[in-house]
């Protein structure tokens, strides 16, 4: 137990944002809020950081207080034992949140609760001593960490009050049920003297009225909780939707209302926001505060938020029309940063630090990558550097696209299935390649947004714009970048050797020609980054000093020895490195940190990390399932010189926030996570197995052979020579096409399934 507390203490001090001294509060300007009283919206932690730890355990509450804004409220959902003790658990049934089913396998019972038969293990069937002595907590949402299960005791209400949270919220969900079984939540509260309880909420009008006088005397706010609009309120037997029509009547027994977030910003069946309701304005007019519930970083709500949980909070407090008075959330640090750091962030604020925000195929999290719309959105989102991965058409047109294979990000699968081939020099699977199609044929296709997690967990991106936008030539991309005066462009060159020798296409020459035509090679106002995984390609741009040459290291590395760094320096000024080469991941936890950035910086080589995405499934638990904390970890924690992301708005918002500058005294700061701290809190036997370390970068892997000359395909065709590799036969191609046809049917089925 002592080891456990020590490790957790280290975790608290190393990776959370402790509130600063009051004297530092003047660091941020005073903000005007559209809340009922004009004060900053409150953050209510549902059972602490229940997005990581089992709800209401001591660790969840302690971490929530340490990592959130100073005025945090801790919420406890009250359940009662058969001897009248109050405990904090998420549901009236203990099944999913505790170990009780394994301890008492025959303890399952059925009770009628609010007119419905519920089957499970109930707290009122056990004494407090039985619960506290035998039962421990587990995470009740299966997509969240399970390595802390069975290690933490259930908290009594008095335990939570004992840590003296800044504010305390007690949620009483089932007063009528407990009263029916001769247990009185109201009498339990009176035994506590209401001391330390800031808020009490309930969906039962009768209960709130019964404690009204006590609440007034103790200055405890009573909050009426709305359930599903069609559910029945137990006291009046009216639907909650009916009660909502008379908010003035609620003011007679409560000072505020708690509503699911959909009551305020409804979402349609396609998961897009509908217009806001008038609930907040109506409630404020009636003198009622409004608290919204249902916020969790790992439970995506609307596509409008681009999988950025901070964007959702801002929608409720910084929309220019109204603000809720508080949130109930499983991830209070994210709500805290949205309110304290990101709200009222208007205009083109200067960035803190030098790190560049570099796009990956434009704002490809919101639109099909490398399209005009993706680039336009990236500029609007404040990206410093927009990127173009150059591909070549059969007739020599250079254009921007993520891959030479068009099947994943266009409709080429359906249109040109018969043109599919196998090119092992580029990829192990078959594809429809840009260099086998003319530019006119490519333009006949529709772009298609790529959802990297659709197969794994069914997460899709912005389906309303799934095929939006137009393909962009390299010339048009460079022209656009000059018109928008972006800080810089990154031109990524792929497959140069293959294109030259097998297809007679000089991609390096095409890029040089386009840059010369744009005059970007004759100025220093806008940065030009030339990226390739081929050192010989980068050597071709050595004669243009203003260019920054970037070596892309596509494999995971665990170290960068001096010999490899020295070799890189001969060819490049910067490297693009996988994020797993900087922070190692084990079982979705950040397990360790490498020295790659430090070693590269010793050699005066800049480091860009890729690819950062907003979807929670791609983010380590240590980052609170929050992309902002991941950006903070790589920028402030690892010291990278740039982040390559598909969601530039999230990165830009972080860097423009005063909370990202750790050199300034702030009332709140967004701190990087410390790799290895969170996983070490769990018992050793529960931790995921350690992964083998990645190999160091070998200097030999940096060096590539000289580029071959561009083949004269007209001469080859005249002599009957073939540019294809020896041994390539029609039977192989036919088999490949058949396989691809089957894959096409499957892929198209998946696409239709997501519409």
XYZ file of C-alpha atoms in Angstrom:
755
model
C 0.000 0.000 0.000
C 2.847 2.410 0.834
C 4.438 1.775 -2.566
C 1.091 2.454 -4.167
C 0.704 5.828 -2.457
C 4.283 6.861 -3.219
C 3.933 6.051 -6.915
C 0.659 7.897 -7.108
C 2.166 10.905 -5.377
C 4.924 10.959 -8.013
C 2.290 10.733 -10.696
C 0.366 13.671 -9.222
C 3.422 15.918 -9.038
C 4.908 14.996 -12.416
C 2.055 15.234 -14.857
C -0.789 17.401 -13.663
C -1.415 21.100 -13.491
C -1.412 22.175 -9.864
C -3.203 25.467 -9.211
C -0.866 28.410 -8.937
C -0.742 30.909 -6.100
C -3.520 33.530 -6.081
C -0.997 36.256 -6.943
C -0.577 34.738 -10.390
C -4.256 34.983 -11.209
C -3.748 38.333 -12.911
C -1.783 36.613 -15.686
C -4.976 36.038 -17.673
C -7.429 38.808 -18.564
C -10.843 38.844 -16.936
C -13.443 37.133 -19.099
C -17.113 38.014 -19.430
C -19.387 35.017 -19.137
C -23.002 34.546 -20.211
C -23.748 32.391 -17.172
C -26.603 33.258 -14.812
C -24.364 35.154 -12.378
C -21.670 36.206 -14.857
C -19.084 33.965 -13.213
C -16.885 31.329 -14.829
C -18.709 28.040 -15.546
C -18.053 25.325 -12.992
C -16.429 21.964 -13.608
C -18.023 19.002 -11.845
C -15.997 15.790 -11.801
C -18.277 12.759 -11.916
C -16.574 10.482 -9.437
C -13.230 12.247 -9.957
C -11.387 11.358 -13.157
C -13.677 8.417 -13.793
C -12.447 8.330 -17.388
C -9.263 6.709 -16.040
C -9.920 5.198 -12.623
C -12.992 3.446 -11.202
C -15.582 6.064 -10.323
C -15.293 7.753 -6.916
C -12.192 5.895 -5.801
C -9.724 7.955 -3.771
C -7.230 8.122 -6.631
C -9.823 9.382 -9.105
C -10.860 12.161 -6.728
C -7.301 13.138 -5.762
C -6.127 13.331 -9.367
C -9.190 15.330 -10.381
C -8.506 17.941 -7.714
C -4.795 18.146 -8.565
C -5.196 18.349 -12.344
C -8.218 20.606 -12.720
C -9.002 24.271 -12.183
C -9.061 25.471 -8.570
C -12.848 25.652 -8.122
C -13.493 21.988 -9.016
C -16.582 20.209 -7.702
C -16.393 16.489 -6.883
C -19.607 14.560 -7.533
C -20.674 11.413 -5.677
C -23.644 9.292 -6.718
C -25.242 8.226 -3.426
C -26.153 4.596 -2.795
C -27.177 3.185 0.585
C -26.364 -0.027 2.476
C -28.943 -1.879 4.555
C -27.669 -0.234 7.754
C -28.001 3.288 6.368
C -24.452 4.061 5.303
C -23.919 6.264 2.271
C -21.466 5.110 -0.408
C -20.379 6.568 -3.740
C -21.138 4.319 -6.723
C -22.347 5.121 -10.258
C -25.488 2.972 -10.236
C -28.035 1.478 -7.856
C -26.766 -1.895 -9.048
C -23.232 -2.792 -8.070
C -22.585 -5.312 -10.872
C -20.543 -3.327 -13.362
C -18.664 -1.099 -10.936
C -17.492 -3.540 -8.255
C -16.203 -7.063 -7.687
C -19.377 -8.105 -5.878
C -20.599 -10.658 -8.479
C -17.500 -12.795 -7.970
C -17.603 -12.473 -4.176
C -21.307 -13.180 -3.775
C -22.333 -15.141 -6.888
C -25.740 -15.981 -5.419
C -26.536 -12.437 -4.348
C -28.353 -11.381 -7.504
C -31.895 -10.109 -6.912
C -34.668 -8.329 -8.782
C -36.257 -5.093 -7.561
C -38.788 -2.754 -9.106
C -37.199 0.673 -9.507
C -39.269 3.523 -10.944
C -41.726 1.009 -12.348
C -39.099 -1.186 -14.018
C -37.746 -4.565 -12.927
C -33.972 -4.354 -12.418
C -31.870 -7.438 -11.841
C -28.504 -7.331 -10.154
C -26.603 -6.875 -6.911
C -27.920 -4.003 -4.773
C -26.164 -2.135 -1.969
C -29.232 -2.288 0.275
C -28.803 -6.064 0.546
C -25.443 -5.690 2.309
C -24.124 -4.001 5.427
C -21.517 -1.293 5.270
C -18.987 -3.559 6.944
C -19.525 -6.265 4.315
C -19.107 -3.744 1.512
C -16.021 -2.012 2.886
C -14.289 -5.186 4.041
C -14.784 -7.313 0.946
C -15.823 -5.407 -2.166
C -13.506 -3.338 -4.354
C -14.043 -1.153 -7.399
C -13.690 -1.870 -11.117
C -13.945 0.346 -14.176
C -17.556 0.169 -15.373
C -16.875 1.274 -18.974
C -15.060 -1.485 -20.792
C -13.142 0.704 -23.249
C -11.350 2.364 -20.328
C -8.332 1.066 -18.375
C -8.970 -2.177 -16.513
C -5.517 -2.477 -14.904
C -6.747 -0.665 -11.777
C -9.672 -3.070 -11.214
C -9.929 -4.756 -7.852
C -7.279 -2.547 -6.226
C -9.314 0.254 -4.668
C -11.962 0.203 -1.935
C -15.402 1.743 -2.241
C -15.577 5.274 -0.854
C -18.087 6.315 1.791
C -19.578 9.768 1.363
C -17.658 10.758 4.491
C -14.404 9.607 2.848
C -14.883 12.010 -0.022
C -15.899 14.863 2.279
C -12.801 14.075 4.328
C -10.422 15.068 1.521
C -12.038 18.533 1.642
C -12.718 19.033 -2.054
C -13.160 22.665 -3.121
C -16.848 21.885 -3.669
C -18.915 18.723 -3.249
C -21.985 17.558 -5.179
C -24.176 14.715 -3.928
C -26.440 13.109 -6.496
C -29.459 11.317 -5.004
C -31.024 9.265 -7.782
C -33.441 6.870 -6.102
C -34.975 8.387 -2.968
C -38.398 6.787 -3.576
C -36.839 3.328 -3.968
C -34.808 3.607 -0.771
C -37.773 5.011 1.160
C -39.831 2.024 0.041
C -37.199 -0.174 1.675
C -37.098 1.904 4.876
C -33.906 3.770 4.084
C -34.030 7.565 4.051
C -31.483 9.578 2.063
C -32.909 12.731 3.640
C -32.256 11.459 7.172
C -28.785 10.366 6.135
C -28.076 13.908 4.941
C -29.388 15.335 8.189
C -27.054 13.026 10.089
C -24.219 14.671 8.171
C -25.617 18.089 8.975
C -25.322 18.911 5.260
C -21.777 20.000 6.150
C -19.442 20.431 3.197
C -22.163 19.693 0.632
C -22.308 22.458 -1.972
C -24.888 20.888 -4.295
C -27.542 18.186 -3.979
C -29.262 17.007 -7.145
C -32.135 14.627 -7.716
C -34.605 13.733 -10.467
C -37.346 13.468 -7.793
C -39.240 16.644 -6.935
C -40.595 15.227 -3.684
C -37.111 14.559 -2.321
C -35.856 18.055 -3.107
C -38.876 19.613 -1.447
C -38.391 17.426 1.642
C -34.902 18.808 2.275
C -35.572 22.371 1.175
C -35.461 23.953 4.633
C -32.273 22.098 5.580
C -30.642 23.175 2.328
C -31.484 26.824 2.907
C -29.999 26.729 6.403
C -26.793 25.058 5.189
C -26.582 27.188 2.016
C -26.621 24.049 -0.116
C -27.873 24.516 -3.667
C -30.613 22.129 -4.783
C -30.538 21.059 -8.429
C -33.422 19.344 -10.212
C -32.174 16.701 -12.633
C -33.985 16.015 -15.885
C -33.934 12.477 -17.237
C -35.005 11.269 -20.683
C -37.811 13.560 -21.898
C -40.256 10.634 -22.124
C -39.412 9.212 -18.673
C -41.800 9.814 -15.772
C -40.884 11.916 -12.762
C -41.817 9.770 -9.685
C -43.492 12.472 -7.551
C -45.776 14.089 -10.133
C -46.043 11.184 -12.587
C -45.450 13.693 -15.346
C -43.008 13.326 -18.189
C -39.843 15.351 -17.816
C -40.635 16.990 -21.162
C -43.856 18.298 -19.628
C -42.104 19.610 -16.520
C -39.627 21.409 -18.760
C -42.426 23.643 -20.034
C -42.786 25.316 -16.626
C -39.302 26.214 -15.442
C -40.667 28.937 -13.183
C -42.293 26.238 -11.033
C -38.911 24.567 -10.510
C -37.525 27.798 -9.048
C -39.840 27.263 -6.057
C -37.782 24.274 -4.825
C -34.441 24.388 -6.684
C -31.810 26.917 -7.674
C -30.793 25.145 -10.844
C -31.403 22.328 -13.298
C -29.186 19.509 -14.541
C -29.924 18.293 -18.057
C -28.338 15.860 -20.520
C -26.354 17.913 -23.029
C -28.756 16.977 -25.820
C -31.417 19.121 -24.148
C -29.280 22.145 -25.095
C -27.516 21.183 -28.317
C -29.524 18.343 -29.893
C -27.841 16.056 -32.420
C -29.545 14.596 -35.472
C -29.480 10.964 -36.550
C -26.374 11.606 -38.669
C -24.527 12.938 -35.582
C -24.481 16.579 -36.598
C -25.569 19.468 -34.394
C -29.056 20.827 -34.731
C -29.833 24.429 -33.722
C -29.587 25.073 -29.998
C -32.747 25.040 -27.933
C -33.790 27.992 -25.795
C -33.435 26.003 -22.571
C -30.461 27.931 -21.163
C -31.981 31.315 -21.929
C -35.374 30.240 -20.554
C -33.829 28.826 -17.378
C -31.708 31.922 -16.797
C -34.794 34.066 -17.292
C -36.460 32.019 -14.551
C -33.437 32.541 -12.289
C -32.176 28.970 -12.604
C -28.604 27.857 -13.165
C -28.084 25.248 -15.890
C -25.670 22.340 -15.589
C -25.100 19.959 -18.502
C -24.155 16.285 -18.157
C -22.852 13.511 -20.394
C -19.374 14.820 -21.234
C -16.580 12.316 -21.787
C -13.505 12.533 -24.020
C -13.831 8.912 -25.105
C -17.486 9.104 -26.125
C -17.618 11.041 -29.426
C -20.706 13.202 -29.753
C -21.051 15.202 -32.971
C -18.911 15.311 -36.114
C -19.010 19.095 -35.713
C -16.387 18.764 -32.969
C -13.840 16.896 -35.127
C -13.216 14.468 -32.235
C -11.826 17.339 -30.153
C -13.457 17.260 -26.688
C -12.410 20.852 -25.960
C -14.427 21.985 -28.974
C -17.537 20.425 -27.457
C -17.111 22.242 -24.148
C -16.583 25.524 -25.982
C -19.814 24.974 -27.888
C -21.644 25.169 -24.541
C -19.826 28.147 -22.991
C -18.363 30.262 -25.796
C -20.928 30.400 -28.585
C -21.736 34.104 -28.258
C -25.377 33.449 -27.293
C -25.372 31.699 -23.922
C -23.263 29.724 -21.498
C -24.173 26.855 -19.245
C -23.240 27.348 -15.603
C -21.272 24.127 -15.387
C -20.442 20.684 -16.774
C -20.554 17.224 -15.285
C -17.694 15.331 -16.874
C -15.584 12.196 -16.582
C -12.474 14.169 -17.630
C -12.392 17.388 -15.575
C -8.906 18.518 -16.762
C -10.250 18.858 -20.312
C -13.244 20.899 -19.188
C -10.919 23.051 -17.069
C -8.593 23.826 -19.958
C -11.487 24.591 -22.303
C -12.893 27.159 -19.868
C -9.669 28.641 -18.520
C -7.365 28.395 -21.532
C -9.411 28.277 -24.735
C -12.611 30.237 -24.176
C -12.883 33.716 -25.665
C -9.769 33.014 -27.734
C -10.644 35.410 -30.516
C -8.538 36.599 -33.414
C -5.186 35.450 -34.700
C -3.406 35.276 -31.337
C 0.370 34.804 -31.336
C 1.673 31.322 -30.643
C 3.714 30.426 -27.609
C 7.004 28.773 -28.511
C 8.552 27.934 -31.852
C 6.884 24.608 -32.714
C 5.343 24.462 -36.173
C 1.875 23.112 -36.890
C 2.319 21.068 -40.073
C -0.589 19.417 -41.809
C -0.829 15.836 -42.968
C -2.727 16.040 -46.276
C -4.229 19.345 -45.190
C -7.018 19.260 -42.622
C -7.657 15.658 -43.609
C -9.573 14.916 -40.407
C -12.405 17.075 -41.711
C -12.208 16.733 -45.510
C -10.725 14.269 -47.985
C -6.978 14.715 -47.824
C -5.037 16.859 -50.289
C -8.155 18.480 -51.712
C -8.815 22.181 -52.123
C -11.220 22.059 -49.163
C -8.709 20.308 -46.921
C -6.105 22.967 -47.660
C -8.571 25.831 -47.244
C -9.662 24.432 -43.865
C -6.029 24.025 -42.795
C -5.336 27.703 -43.500
C -8.499 28.748 -41.658
C -7.409 26.569 -38.734
C -4.111 28.419 -38.486
C -1.673 25.795 -39.757
C 1.858 27.114 -40.191
C 2.894 24.687 -42.926
C 0.591 22.957 -45.392
C 1.830 19.815 -47.104
C 1.632 18.197 -50.512
C 2.696 14.594 -51.043
C 3.473 14.677 -54.737
C 2.220 11.942 -57.060
C 2.553 11.686 -60.818
C -0.092 10.916 -63.396
C 0.678 8.785 -66.437
C 0.960 11.896 -68.591
C 3.375 13.631 -66.227
C 1.123 15.911 -64.163
C 2.359 16.389 -60.589
C -0.483 16.573 -58.075
C -1.063 16.265 -54.337
C -2.199 12.954 -52.900
C -1.285 10.897 -49.857
C -0.275 7.806 -51.815
C 0.400 6.655 -55.336
C -2.290 4.053 -54.698
C -5.648 5.757 -55.197
C -7.909 3.018 -53.868
C -8.234 4.114 -50.226
C -8.770 7.832 -50.756
C -10.669 8.037 -54.048
C -13.409 6.172 -55.877
C -10.794 4.482 -58.105
C -11.718 1.044 -56.753
C -15.118 1.166 -58.403
C -14.140 3.105 -61.519
C -10.809 1.558 -62.531
C -10.871 -1.848 -60.880
C -9.657 -3.478 -64.087
C -6.539 -1.286 -64.037
C -5.368 -2.637 -60.682
C -1.808 -3.969 -60.581
C 0.782 -5.232 -58.159
C 3.803 -2.981 -57.542
C 5.883 -4.608 -54.784
C 8.457 -1.796 -54.962
C 5.781 0.518 -53.528
C 3.501 -1.650 -51.396
C 2.769 -5.321 -50.705
C -0.897 -5.089 -51.730
C -2.494 -4.459 -55.098
C -3.702 -1.030 -56.046
C -4.851 1.396 -58.699
C -1.846 3.672 -59.105
C -1.755 7.282 -60.203
C 1.077 6.679 -62.686
C -1.148 4.252 -64.596
C -3.915 6.841 -65.083
C -3.932 10.095 -67.028
C -4.675 13.340 -65.213
C -8.042 13.494 -66.966
C -8.884 10.023 -65.655
C -7.821 10.983 -62.144
C -9.970 14.100 -62.287
C -12.953 11.920 -63.181
C -12.697 10.311 -59.718
C -14.132 11.616 -56.481
C -11.911 12.103 -53.453
C -12.815 10.037 -50.413
C -12.134 10.913 -46.791
C -9.930 8.379 -45.029
C -11.079 7.114 -41.624
C -8.089 5.267 -40.161
C -10.096 3.664 -37.344
C -13.206 2.551 -39.192
C -12.087 -1.071 -39.390
C -10.850 -1.292 -35.808
C -13.659 0.441 -33.909
C -16.060 1.801 -36.536
C -15.087 5.461 -36.053
C -15.764 7.462 -39.213
C -14.858 11.007 -40.175
C -17.237 13.716 -41.330
C -19.479 11.596 -43.590
C -21.363 14.653 -44.839
C -18.186 15.661 -46.689
C -16.955 12.168 -47.448
C -16.466 12.932 -51.158
C -16.153 16.727 -51.016
C -13.438 18.771 -52.669
C -11.277 18.670 -55.785
C -7.842 17.235 -56.485
C -5.058 19.820 -56.584
C -2.047 19.965 -58.885
C 1.321 20.857 -57.383
C 1.268 24.138 -59.320
C -2.132 25.070 -57.890
C -1.042 24.037 -54.388
C 1.979 26.338 -54.508
C -0.087 29.164 -55.977
C -2.644 28.745 -53.173
C 0.053 28.796 -50.505
C 1.425 32.074 -51.839
C -2.021 33.667 -52.052
C -2.771 32.698 -48.451
C 0.714 33.695 -47.265
C 1.124 30.607 -45.113
C 4.333 30.371 -43.125
C 5.553 27.534 -45.282
C 4.925 24.520 -47.482
C 6.131 20.959 -47.157
C 6.585 19.075 -50.413
C 6.885 15.337 -49.874
C 8.509 13.299 -52.669
C 7.771 9.570 -52.838
C 8.874 6.677 -55.048
C 11.302 8.761 -57.095
C 13.552 5.852 -58.082
C 10.670 3.651 -59.225
C 8.987 6.431 -61.182
C 12.213 7.306 -62.969
C 13.338 3.784 -63.874
C 10.032 2.005 -64.440
C 7.640 4.721 -65.548
C 9.883 7.329 -67.142
C 8.549 10.019 -64.804
C 10.953 12.511 -63.262
C 9.197 13.538 -60.045
C 12.237 15.426 -58.710
C 12.449 17.507 -61.861
C 8.701 18.123 -61.760
C 8.952 19.465 -58.193
C 11.930 21.672 -59.029
C 10.117 23.062 -62.059
C 6.964 23.826 -60.048
C 8.928 25.568 -57.290
C 10.813 27.651 -59.849
C 7.574 28.569 -61.593
C 6.093 29.682 -58.274
C 9.299 31.675 -57.474
C 9.406 30.077 -54.036
C 13.018 29.150 -54.761
C 13.938 32.837 -54.964
C 12.526 34.169 -51.696
C 12.870 33.676 -47.945
C 9.496 34.986 -46.753
C 7.823 31.600 -46.921
C 9.609 28.467 -45.795
C 9.953 25.553 -48.206
C 10.419 22.099 -46.692
C 11.410 19.290 -49.039
C 10.684 15.899 -47.485
C 11.562 12.397 -48.620
C 12.494 9.028 -47.179
C 15.225 8.871 -49.850
C 18.457 10.715 -49.058
C 19.313 10.872 -52.771
C 16.145 12.854 -53.423
C 17.139 15.343 -50.729
C 20.615 15.607 -52.267
C 18.986 16.946 -55.422
C 17.864 20.054 -53.497
C 21.127 20.756 -51.733
C 21.962 23.601 -54.127
C 18.976 25.679 -52.933
C 20.013 26.991 -49.491
C 16.618 28.464 -48.460
C 15.032 25.012 -48.558
C 14.780 22.919 -45.404
C 15.406 19.287 -46.248
C 13.462 16.780 -44.135
C 14.327 13.092 -43.944
C 11.271 10.964 -43.262
C 12.075 8.003 -41.002
C 9.126 5.689 -41.509
C 10.190 2.911 -39.145
C 10.061 2.956 -35.357
C 13.419 3.638 -33.710
C 14.478 3.589 -30.078
C 17.651 5.651 -30.261
C 19.640 7.907 -32.574
C 23.365 7.153 -32.176
C 25.806 9.905 -33.098
C 26.942 8.088 -36.242
C 23.385 8.023 -37.621
C 22.795 11.657 -36.654
C 26.023 12.692 -38.382
C 24.933 10.824 -41.504
C 21.515 12.509 -41.475
C 23.183 15.905 -41.202
C 24.901 15.294 -44.531
C 21.532 15.091 -46.260
C 18.898 16.857 -44.151
C 18.182 19.693 -41.722
C 15.244 17.986 -40.040
C 13.609 14.613 -39.544
C 9.998 13.465 -39.560
C 9.719 10.755 -36.905
C 6.882 8.517 -35.767
C 5.463 9.468 -32.387
C 6.129 5.921 -31.142
C 9.833 6.620 -31.686
C 9.617 9.326 -29.030
C 7.121 7.881 -26.544
C 6.786 4.109 -26.326
C 3.304 2.689 -25.882
C 2.295 -0.466 -24.015
C -1.360 -1.449 -23.779
C -2.486 2.114 -24.629
C -0.295 3.535 -21.847
C 2.718 5.779 -22.378
C 5.335 3.423 -20.987
C 8.583 5.275 -21.637
C 10.391 8.088 -23.381
C 13.364 7.832 -25.734
C 16.249 10.260 -26.142
C 15.783 10.626 -29.893
C 14.829 14.318 -29.770
C 17.775 15.188 -27.559
C 20.210 13.276 -29.782
C 18.881 14.929 -32.934
C 19.071 18.373 -31.362
C 22.708 17.767 -30.383
C 23.361 17.368 -34.111
C 21.413 20.569 -34.867
C 18.648 18.582 -36.546
C 15.032 19.685 -36.063
C 12.460 17.038 -35.148
C 8.894 16.857 -36.442
C 6.611 14.166 -34.996
C 3.830 12.423 -36.920
C 1.005 11.665 -37.275
C -1.167 13.150 -34.514
C -4.897 12.572 -34.689
C -7.849 13.608 -32.521
C -9.681 10.290 -32.261
C -9.476 9.060 -28.659
C -8.652 5.530 -29.813
C -5.268 6.784 -31.050
C -4.408 8.619 -27.822
C -2.716 7.074 -24.780
C -4.681 6.925 -21.529
C -1.970 9.103 -19.954
C -3.188 12.000 -22.091
C -6.718 11.763 -20.638
C -7.954 10.684 -24.097
C -7.414 14.347 -25.002
C -5.486 15.341 -28.152
C -4.495 18.650 -26.530
C -2.546 16.859 -23.796
C -0.820 14.760 -26.458
C 0.263 17.940 -28.245
C 1.498 19.332 -24.922
C 3.454 16.149 -24.250
C 5.313 16.227 -27.559
C 5.809 20.007 -27.706
C 6.403 21.008 -24.082
C 7.475 17.593 -22.804
C 9.626 16.257 -25.633
C 10.651 19.558 -27.190
C 9.805 18.716 -30.806
C 10.105 21.476 -33.379
C 6.865 20.666 -35.143
C 3.780 18.458 -34.982
C 2.327 16.858 -38.096
C -1.409 16.513 -37.670
C -4.635 15.890 -39.537
C -6.467 18.277 -37.185
C -4.483 21.548 -37.224
C -7.203 23.496 -35.397
C -6.576 21.525 -32.198
C -2.824 22.081 -32.302
C -3.139 25.766 -33.147
C -5.628 26.407 -30.349
C -3.253 24.844 -27.852
C -0.223 26.810 -29.032
C -2.149 30.098 -29.042
C -3.355 29.553 -25.494
C -1.471 31.249 -22.661
C -1.726 27.927 -20.800
C 0.784 26.378 -23.227
C 3.571 28.700 -22.068
C 5.049 26.948 -19.047
C 7.551 29.760 -18.488
C 4.801 32.131 -17.388
C 2.930 32.093 -14.112
C -0.656 31.099 -14.852
C -3.663 30.186 -12.734
C -3.786 26.991 -14.787
C -1.332 25.290 -17.147
C -1.631 22.431 -19.627
C 1.237 20.196 -18.598
C 2.746 17.270 -20.509
C 2.175 13.753 -19.259
C 5.119 11.919 -17.753
C 5.585 8.615 -19.597
C 5.482 5.630 -17.268
C 3.847 7.402 -14.321
C 0.261 6.272 -14.822
C 1.026 2.652 -15.647
C 3.228 2.380 -12.545
C 0.241 3.112 -10.294
C -1.278 -0.292 -11.117
C -0.200 -3.469 -9.412
C 2.733 -5.060 -11.205
C 0.789 -8.164 -12.163
C -1.944 -6.053 -13.749
C 0.387 -4.019 -15.951
C 0.619 -4.922 -19.647
C 3.798 -6.760 -20.627
C 6.696 -4.509 -21.497
C 7.405 -4.261 -25.212
C 10.835 -5.021 -26.595
C 12.753 -1.797 -27.241
C 12.868 -0.590 -30.812
C 16.258 -0.842 -32.525
C 18.465 2.244 -32.808
C 18.676 4.029 -36.121
C 21.532 2.574 -38.155
C 23.631 4.991 -40.191
C 23.448 2.543 -43.117
C 19.656 2.989 -43.188
C 20.072 6.685 -43.890
C 22.071 6.225 -47.093
C 20.230 5.474 -50.345
C 21.720 4.674 -53.769
C 21.836 7.453 -56.360
C 18.631 8.031 -58.266
C 18.516 6.277 -61.654
C 18.114 8.416 -64.771
C 14.611 8.941 -66.071
C 13.936 6.158 -68.557
C 12.939 7.014 -72.116
C 9.670 5.095 -72.260
C 9.104 5.956 -75.952
C 12.436 4.328 -76.837
C 11.659 1.307 -74.686
C 8.299 0.852 -76.342
C 9.878 1.157 -79.813
C 12.346 -1.628 -79.078
C 9.759 -3.813 -77.361
C 11.474 -3.476 -73.991
C 9.303 -3.562 -70.887
C 9.769 -1.308 -67.893
C 8.238 -3.891 -65.632
C 10.270 -6.148 -63.397
C 11.328 -9.505 -64.914
C 8.987 -12.380 -64.320
C 5.827 -10.266 -64.281
C 3.161 -12.304 -66.064
C -0.376 -11.762 -67.201
C -1.608 -14.669 -65.081
C -0.295 -12.966 -61.953
C -2.003 -9.742 -62.920
C -5.280 -11.571 -63.594
C -5.158 -13.229 -60.179
C -4.363 -9.907 -58.577
C -7.338 -8.281 -60.275
C -9.655 -11.056 -59.118
C -8.461 -10.616 -55.541
C -8.885 -6.891 -55.827
C -12.417 -7.326 -57.149
C -13.340 -9.264 -54.022
C -11.716 -6.602 -51.881
C -13.644 -3.951 -53.784
C -16.963 -5.583 -52.982
C -16.035 -5.729 -49.306
C -14.782 -2.137 -49.240
C -17.845 -0.786 -50.999
C -20.041 -2.667 -48.545
C -18.215 -1.025 -45.660
C -18.611 2.399 -47.226
C -22.351 1.977 -47.727
C -22.660 0.662 -44.192
C -21.276 3.929 -42.833
C -23.578 6.197 -44.781
